[in-house]
Short mmCIF file of C-alpha atoms and ligand atoms in Angstrom, two decimals:
data_model
loop_
_atom_site.label_atom_id
_atom_site.label_comp_id
_atom_site.label_asym_id
_atom_site.label_seq_id
_atom_site.Cartn_x
_atom_site.Cartn_y
_atom_site.Cartn_z
CA UNK Q 1 -21.49 14.75 -25.87
CA UNK Q 2 -19.14 15.97 -23.20
CA UNK Q 3 -19.58 12.73 -21.28
CA UNK Q 4 -18.83 10.72 -24.35
CA UNK Q 5 -15.70 12.77 -24.91
CA UNK Q 6 -14.57 12.27 -21.31
CA UNK Q 7 -15.23 8.58 -21.54
CA UNK Q 8 -13.30 8.23 -24.74
CA UNK Q 9 -10.40 10.15 -23.33
CA UNK Q 10 -10.19 7.84 -20.34
CA UNK Q 11 -9.58 4.77 -22.45
CA UNK Q 12 -5.99 3.71 -22.52
CA UNK Q 13 -4.08 0.88 -24.00
CA UNK Q 14 -2.52 -0.19 -20.73
CA UNK Q 15 -2.55 0.76 -17.10
CA UNK Q 16 0.88 0.84 -15.58
CA UNK Q 17 0.61 2.84 -12.41
CA UNK Q 18 -1.87 2.74 -9.56
CA UNK Q 19 -2.86 6.29 -10.41
CA UNK Q 20 -3.84 5.22 -13.90
CA UNK Q 21 -5.83 2.28 -12.57
CA UNK Q 22 -7.60 4.32 -9.90
CA UNK Q 23 -8.47 7.05 -12.38
CA UNK Q 24 -9.86 4.45 -14.76
CA UNK Q 25 -11.89 2.60 -12.15
CA UNK Q 26 -13.47 5.67 -10.60
CA UNK Q 27 -16.72 6.85 -12.14
CA UNK Q 28 -17.18 7.34 -14.99
CA UNK Q 29 -15.66 3.89 -15.19
CA UNK Q 30 -13.40 3.06 -18.11
CA UNK Q 31 -14.85 -0.21 -19.39
CA UNK Q 32 -11.58 -1.20 -20.97
CA UNK Q 33 -9.85 -1.09 -17.61
CA UNK Q 34 -12.61 -3.20 -16.09
CA UNK Q 35 -12.24 -5.73 -18.86
CA UNK Q 36 -8.48 -5.91 -18.39
CA UNK Q 37 -8.80 -6.28 -14.66
CA UNK Q 38 -11.41 -9.02 -15.08
CA UNK Q 39 -9.05 -10.95 -17.35
CA UNK Q 40 -6.24 -10.67 -14.85
CA UNK Q 41 -8.41 -11.77 -11.95
CA UNK Q 42 -9.59 -14.79 -13.91
CA UNK Q 43 -6.03 -15.69 -14.83
CA UNK Q 44 -5.02 -15.65 -11.18
CA UNK Q 45 -8.14 -17.25 -9.73
CA UNK Q 46 -8.04 -20.34 -11.92
CA UNK Q 47 -4.78 -21.79 -10.61
CA UNK Q 48 -5.51 -20.54 -7.09
CA UNK Q 49 -8.93 -22.16 -6.81
CA UNK Q 50 -8.78 -25.17 -9.10
CA UNK Q 51 -8.05 -27.61 -6.30
CA UNK Q 52 -11.22 -26.56 -4.50
CA UNK Q 53 -13.54 -26.75 -7.49
CA UNK Q 54 -14.36 -30.13 -8.97
CA UNK Q 55 -16.40 -28.99 -11.95
CA UNK Q 56 -17.17 -25.95 -14.06
CA UNK Q 57 -14.12 -24.10 -12.86
CA UNK Q 58 -14.32 -21.56 -15.71
CA UNK Q 59 -17.86 -20.56 -14.94
CA UNK Q 60 -17.21 -20.41 -11.22
CA UNK Q 61 -14.13 -18.27 -11.63
CA UNK Q 62 -15.89 -15.90 -14.00
CA UNK Q 63 -18.72 -15.40 -11.51
CA UNK Q 64 -16.24 -14.80 -8.70
CA UNK Q 65 -14.30 -12.30 -10.80
CA UNK Q 66 -17.50 -10.46 -11.61
CA UNK Q 67 -18.59 -10.24 -7.95
CA UNK Q 68 -15.10 -9.19 -6.95
CA UNK Q 69 -15.02 -6.47 -9.61
CA UNK Q 70 -18.17 -4.94 -8.20
CA UNK Q 71 -16.54 -4.85 -4.78
CA UNK Q 72 -13.38 -3.35 -6.22
CA UNK Q 73 -15.34 -0.60 -7.96
CA UNK Q 74 -17.41 0.06 -4.83
CA UNK Q 75 -14.34 0.28 -2.63
CA UNK Q 76 -11.86 1.92 -4.96
CA UNK Q 77 -11.76 4.97 -2.67
CA UNK Q 78 -10.47 2.84 0.19
CA UNK Q 79 -7.46 1.64 -1.81
CA UNK Q 80 -4.53 3.60 -0.49
CA UNK Q 81 -1.91 2.37 -2.90
CA UNK Q 82 0.17 0.28 -0.47
CA UNK Q 83 0.54 -2.36 -3.15
CA UNK Q 84 -0.16 -2.74 -6.82
CA UNK Q 85 -3.84 -2.30 -7.51
CA UNK Q 86 -3.96 -5.77 -9.01
CA UNK Q 87 -2.64 -7.33 -5.79
CA UNK Q 88 -5.33 -5.58 -3.79
CA UNK Q 89 -8.05 -6.55 -6.26
CA UNK Q 90 -6.82 -10.15 -6.32
CA UNK Q 91 -6.99 -10.29 -2.54
CA UNK Q 92 -10.64 -9.30 -2.72
CA UNK Q 93 -11.31 -11.84 -5.47
CA UNK Q 94 -9.60 -14.72 -3.67
CA UNK Q 95 -11.56 -14.08 -0.50
CA UNK Q 96 -14.75 -13.83 -2.51
CA UNK Q 97 -14.06 -17.18 -4.15
CA UNK Q 98 -13.07 -19.04 -1.00
CA UNK Q 99 -16.00 -17.62 0.96
CA UNK Q 100 -18.34 -18.83 -1.75
CA UNK Q 101 -16.71 -22.26 -1.79
CA UNK Q 102 -16.88 -22.63 1.97
CA UNK Q 103 -20.56 -21.78 1.99
CA UNK Q 104 -21.15 -24.45 -0.64
CA UNK Q 105 -18.87 -26.97 1.03
CA UNK Q 106 -20.60 -26.81 4.37
CA UNK Q 107 -24.08 -26.60 2.95
CA UNK Q 108 -23.74 -29.95 1.25
CA UNK Q 109 -21.66 -31.86 3.75
CA UNK Q 110 -22.77 -33.34 7.03
CA UNK Q 111 -20.76 -32.50 10.11
CA UNK Q 112 -19.39 -36.05 10.44
CA UNK Q 113 -17.77 -35.84 7.02
CA UNK Q 114 -15.71 -32.81 7.86
CA UNK Q 115 -12.03 -33.36 7.75
CA UNK Q 116 -9.99 -31.89 10.56
CA UNK Q 117 -6.90 -29.95 9.68
CA UNK Q 118 -3.97 -30.65 11.96
CA UNK Q 119 -1.55 -27.86 12.49
CA UNK Q 120 0.07 -27.56 15.84
CA UNK Q 121 0.21 -23.77 15.83
CA UNK Q 122 -3.35 -23.36 14.87
CA UNK Q 123 -5.53 -22.05 17.63
CA UNK Q 124 -8.62 -20.88 15.89
CA UNK Q 125 -10.07 -23.84 14.07
CA UNK Q 126 -8.38 -26.18 16.48
CA UNK Q 127 -9.34 -29.70 15.75
CA UNK Q 128 -8.69 -32.88 17.57
CA UNK Q 129 -6.22 -35.05 15.78
CA UNK Q 130 -6.06 -38.79 16.53
CA UNK Q 131 -8.10 -39.14 19.65
CA UNK Q 132 -6.08 -41.97 21.13
CA UNK Q 133 -5.97 -42.31 24.88
CA UNK Q 134 -2.62 -43.35 26.25
CA UNK Q 135 -2.77 -46.63 28.19
CA UNK Q 136 -0.88 -45.27 31.17
CA UNK Q 137 -2.88 -42.21 31.96
CA UNK Q 138 -1.26 -40.60 34.93
CA UNK Q 139 -3.11 -40.00 38.15
CA UNK Q 140 -2.67 -36.28 37.75
CA UNK Q 141 -4.43 -36.23 34.48
CA UNK Q 142 -7.94 -36.18 35.85
CA UNK Q 143 -6.95 -33.35 38.20
CA UNK Q 144 -5.71 -31.35 35.27
CA UNK Q 145 -8.88 -31.95 33.33
CA UNK Q 146 -10.89 -30.85 36.34
CA UNK Q 147 -8.82 -27.70 36.73
CA UNK Q 148 -9.19 -26.68 33.13
CA UNK Q 149 -12.90 -27.43 33.20
CA UNK Q 150 -13.27 -25.29 36.31
CA UNK Q 151 -11.44 -22.43 34.63
CA UNK Q 152 -13.62 -22.73 31.55
CA UNK Q 153 -16.77 -22.82 33.60
CA UNK Q 154 -15.89 -20.03 35.96
CA UNK Q 155 -13.97 -17.61 33.79
CA UNK Q 156 -15.58 -17.76 30.37
CA UNK Q 157 -18.82 -16.19 29.23
CA UNK Q 158 -21.54 -18.43 27.80
CA UNK Q 159 -20.64 -17.33 24.29
CA UNK Q 160 -16.98 -18.09 24.84
CA UNK Q 161 -17.87 -21.52 26.21
CA UNK Q 162 -20.07 -22.17 23.23
CA UNK Q 163 -17.31 -21.18 20.81
CA UNK Q 164 -14.60 -23.18 22.59
CA UNK Q 165 -16.87 -26.17 22.77
CA UNK Q 166 -17.78 -26.04 19.08
CA UNK Q 167 -14.31 -25.29 17.72
CA UNK Q 168 -11.95 -27.08 20.03
CA UNK Q 169 -13.97 -29.81 21.67
CA UNK Q 170 -16.29 -30.82 18.86
CA UNK Q 171 -13.73 -29.76 16.28
CA UNK Q 172 -16.24 -28.08 13.98
CA UNK Q 173 -14.93 -25.92 11.13
CA UNK Q 174 -15.02 -22.16 11.53
CA UNK Q 175 -17.70 -21.51 8.86
CA UNK Q 176 -20.05 -23.96 10.57
CA UNK Q 177 -19.56 -22.32 13.96
CA UNK Q 178 -19.96 -18.85 12.47
CA UNK Q 179 -23.32 -19.95 11.14
CA UNK Q 180 -24.36 -21.73 14.34
CA UNK Q 181 -23.55 -18.69 16.45
CA UNK Q 182 -24.90 -16.21 13.94
CA UNK Q 183 -21.69 -14.21 13.96
CA UNK Q 184 -18.79 -13.52 11.61
CA UNK Q 185 -15.26 -14.88 11.42
CA UNK Q 186 -13.59 -11.79 12.81
CA UNK Q 187 -15.91 -11.58 15.83
CA UNK Q 188 -15.48 -15.30 16.47
CA UNK Q 189 -11.70 -15.02 16.35
CA UNK Q 190 -11.80 -12.16 18.87
CA UNK Q 191 -14.21 -14.02 21.13
CA UNK Q 192 -11.91 -17.05 21.17
CA UNK Q 193 -8.83 -14.88 21.63
CA UNK Q 194 -10.34 -13.34 24.78
CA UNK Q 195 -11.19 -16.82 26.04
CA UNK Q 196 -7.64 -18.09 25.39
CA UNK Q 197 -6.21 -15.09 27.23
CA UNK Q 198 -8.49 -15.64 30.20
CA UNK Q 199 -7.44 -19.28 30.46
CA UNK Q 200 -3.78 -18.33 30.13
CA UNK Q 201 -4.00 -15.65 32.81
CA UNK Q 202 -5.94 -17.87 35.18
CA UNK Q 203 -3.39 -20.66 34.85
CA UNK Q 204 -0.70 -18.14 35.65
CA UNK Q 205 -2.56 -16.83 38.70
CA UNK Q 206 -2.98 -20.37 39.95
CA UNK Q 207 0.70 -21.00 39.48
CA UNK Q 208 0.20 -23.68 36.86
CA UNK Q 209 2.92 -23.91 34.25
CA UNK Q 210 1.34 -24.84 30.91
CA UNK Q 211 4.53 -26.60 29.76
CA UNK Q 212 4.55 -28.78 32.82
CA UNK Q 213 0.91 -29.50 32.30
CA UNK Q 214 1.51 -30.47 28.69
CA UNK Q 215 4.30 -32.81 29.74
CA UNK Q 216 2.01 -34.63 32.10
CA UNK Q 217 -0.60 -35.26 29.45
CA UNK S 1 -18.53 -30.85 27.38
CA UNK S 2 -16.06 -33.61 27.86
CA UNK S 3 -12.32 -33.16 27.64
CA UNK S 4 -10.07 -35.93 26.40
CA UNK S 5 -6.32 -35.52 26.99
CA UNK S 6 -5.83 -34.56 23.36
CA UNK S 7 -8.44 -31.86 23.48
CA UNK S 8 -7.04 -30.66 26.75
CA UNK S 9 -3.59 -30.41 25.20
CA UNK S 10 -4.86 -28.38 22.26
CA UNK S 11 -6.76 -26.14 24.60
CA UNK S 12 -3.76 -25.50 26.84
CA UNK S 13 -1.48 -24.92 23.87
CA UNK S 14 -3.86 -22.45 22.33
CA UNK S 15 -4.19 -20.61 25.64
CA UNK S 16 -0.43 -20.67 26.11
CA UNK S 17 0.06 -19.07 22.70
CA UNK S 18 -2.45 -16.30 23.37
CA UNK S 19 -0.73 -12.94 23.07
CA UNK S 20 -2.16 -9.88 24.77
CA UNK S 21 -2.52 -8.25 21.42
CA UNK S 22 -3.66 -10.29 18.46
CA UNK S 23 -5.36 -8.90 15.40
CA UNK S 24 -8.57 -10.39 14.03
CA UNK S 25 -9.41 -11.61 10.54
CA UNK S 26 -10.52 -8.18 9.36
CA UNK S 27 -7.32 -6.40 10.34
CA UNK S 28 -5.33 -9.22 8.81
CA UNK S 29 -7.25 -8.86 5.56
CA UNK S 30 -6.64 -5.10 5.57
CA UNK S 31 -2.89 -5.69 5.31
CA UNK S 32 -2.79 -8.92 3.35
CA UNK S 33 -2.04 -7.33 -0.04
CA UNK S 34 1.01 -5.57 1.37
CA UNK S 35 2.12 -8.69 3.15
CA UNK S 36 1.82 -10.73 -0.05
CA UNK S 37 3.87 -8.26 -2.07
CA UNK S 38 6.64 -8.27 0.49
CA UNK S 39 6.74 -12.03 0.32
CA UNK S 40 6.77 -12.09 -3.48
CA UNK S 41 9.55 -9.51 -3.49
CA UNK S 42 11.63 -11.77 -1.27
CA UNK S 43 11.50 -9.30 1.61
CA UNK S 44 10.52 -10.41 5.07
CA UNK S 45 6.84 -9.75 5.64
CA UNK S 46 6.96 -11.46 9.05
CA UNK S 47 9.38 -8.82 10.31
CA UNK S 48 7.54 -5.93 8.75
CA UNK S 49 4.14 -7.11 9.91
CA UNK S 50 4.52 -9.49 12.84
CA UNK S 51 0.87 -9.25 13.86
CA UNK S 52 -0.27 -10.35 10.43
CA UNK S 53 2.21 -13.23 10.52
CA UNK S 54 0.97 -14.23 13.96
CA UNK S 55 -2.63 -14.18 12.78
CA UNK S 56 -1.83 -16.25 9.71
CA UNK S 57 -0.15 -18.83 11.94
CA UNK S 58 -3.15 -19.03 14.19
CA UNK S 59 -6.06 -18.73 11.79
CA UNK S 60 -6.59 -21.47 9.23
CA UNK S 61 -9.18 -19.55 7.20
CA UNK S 62 -6.97 -16.50 6.69
CA UNK S 63 -3.98 -18.70 5.96
CA UNK S 64 -5.93 -20.55 3.30
CA UNK S 65 -6.87 -17.25 1.67
CA UNK S 66 -3.31 -16.01 1.84
CA UNK S 67 -1.91 -19.12 0.20
CA UNK S 68 -4.47 -18.91 -2.58
CA UNK S 69 -3.61 -15.24 -3.05
CA UNK S 70 0.08 -16.02 -3.42
CA UNK S 71 -0.73 -18.72 -5.92
CA UNK S 72 -2.89 -16.33 -7.95
CA UNK S 73 -0.25 -13.60 -7.93
CA UNK S 74 2.52 -15.99 -8.91
CA UNK S 75 0.45 -17.26 -11.81
CA UNK S 76 0.01 -13.74 -13.09
CA UNK S 77 3.67 -12.88 -12.64
CA UNK S 78 4.69 -15.92 -14.62
CA UNK S 79 2.27 -14.94 -17.34
CA UNK S 80 0.82 -18.43 -16.96
ZN1 LIG L 301 -8.35 -14.96 10.41
#
């Protein structure tokens, strides 16, 4: 009886502030708030994910919203109010959806079909764009290749070599490499970051200017 | 492993851009909601959170999630 009373009292028509949302999403959970949040997540997810989903977008988005809601409820204590609650919840939902899509994408597709993404600043999922070999390869070029190979072989750990090879040389997408190496995205990023730093520092020690090197290639 | 000039270039560039301190995907995710709100409010998230900006520039997966998040938030704002 008391529980029922408490539950009834928690129901509100709208949730304006973070405090109201947090109160409503903490146990005992206010189902009305959950329903409202679900609607909002679905409204945001549809336009955000439609280009990745070729069929049954509605069903997919509803499933993602549901999984995200469970995470939101489980982690509500970790929300510190640095943004609107909806922004935080949407962030969780978007990652949920894209993670799901990536798993599907790379389960169905063979490695040869994967499309590289070319962005010059990108260093993580670095892919090899247009593999053309210039006709007048300079004499120095093979020396440079040798130098970099030596650095890779001598300075990097086996795991770092494996990651660099998969991501940068074979140009495999991050989710595929994560699976191959039985790791997670964050750990892979850090592994590659350490490797990049080692190469950078070694070039510096050897007095090799990366810009000069790039000009020669 | 075989290095073509193109791969070598990418490799050198990515090493060249390595900063002593870079955050990983998890730390980026931890701050992404704040970063997104700054951007939507027309403030400069890159100045407020340079490490997040740097990570988004360097990590395609996090950038993809961030762009989708902005799209979702804009749709809600516009009452789509
Ligand atoms: Zn990342």
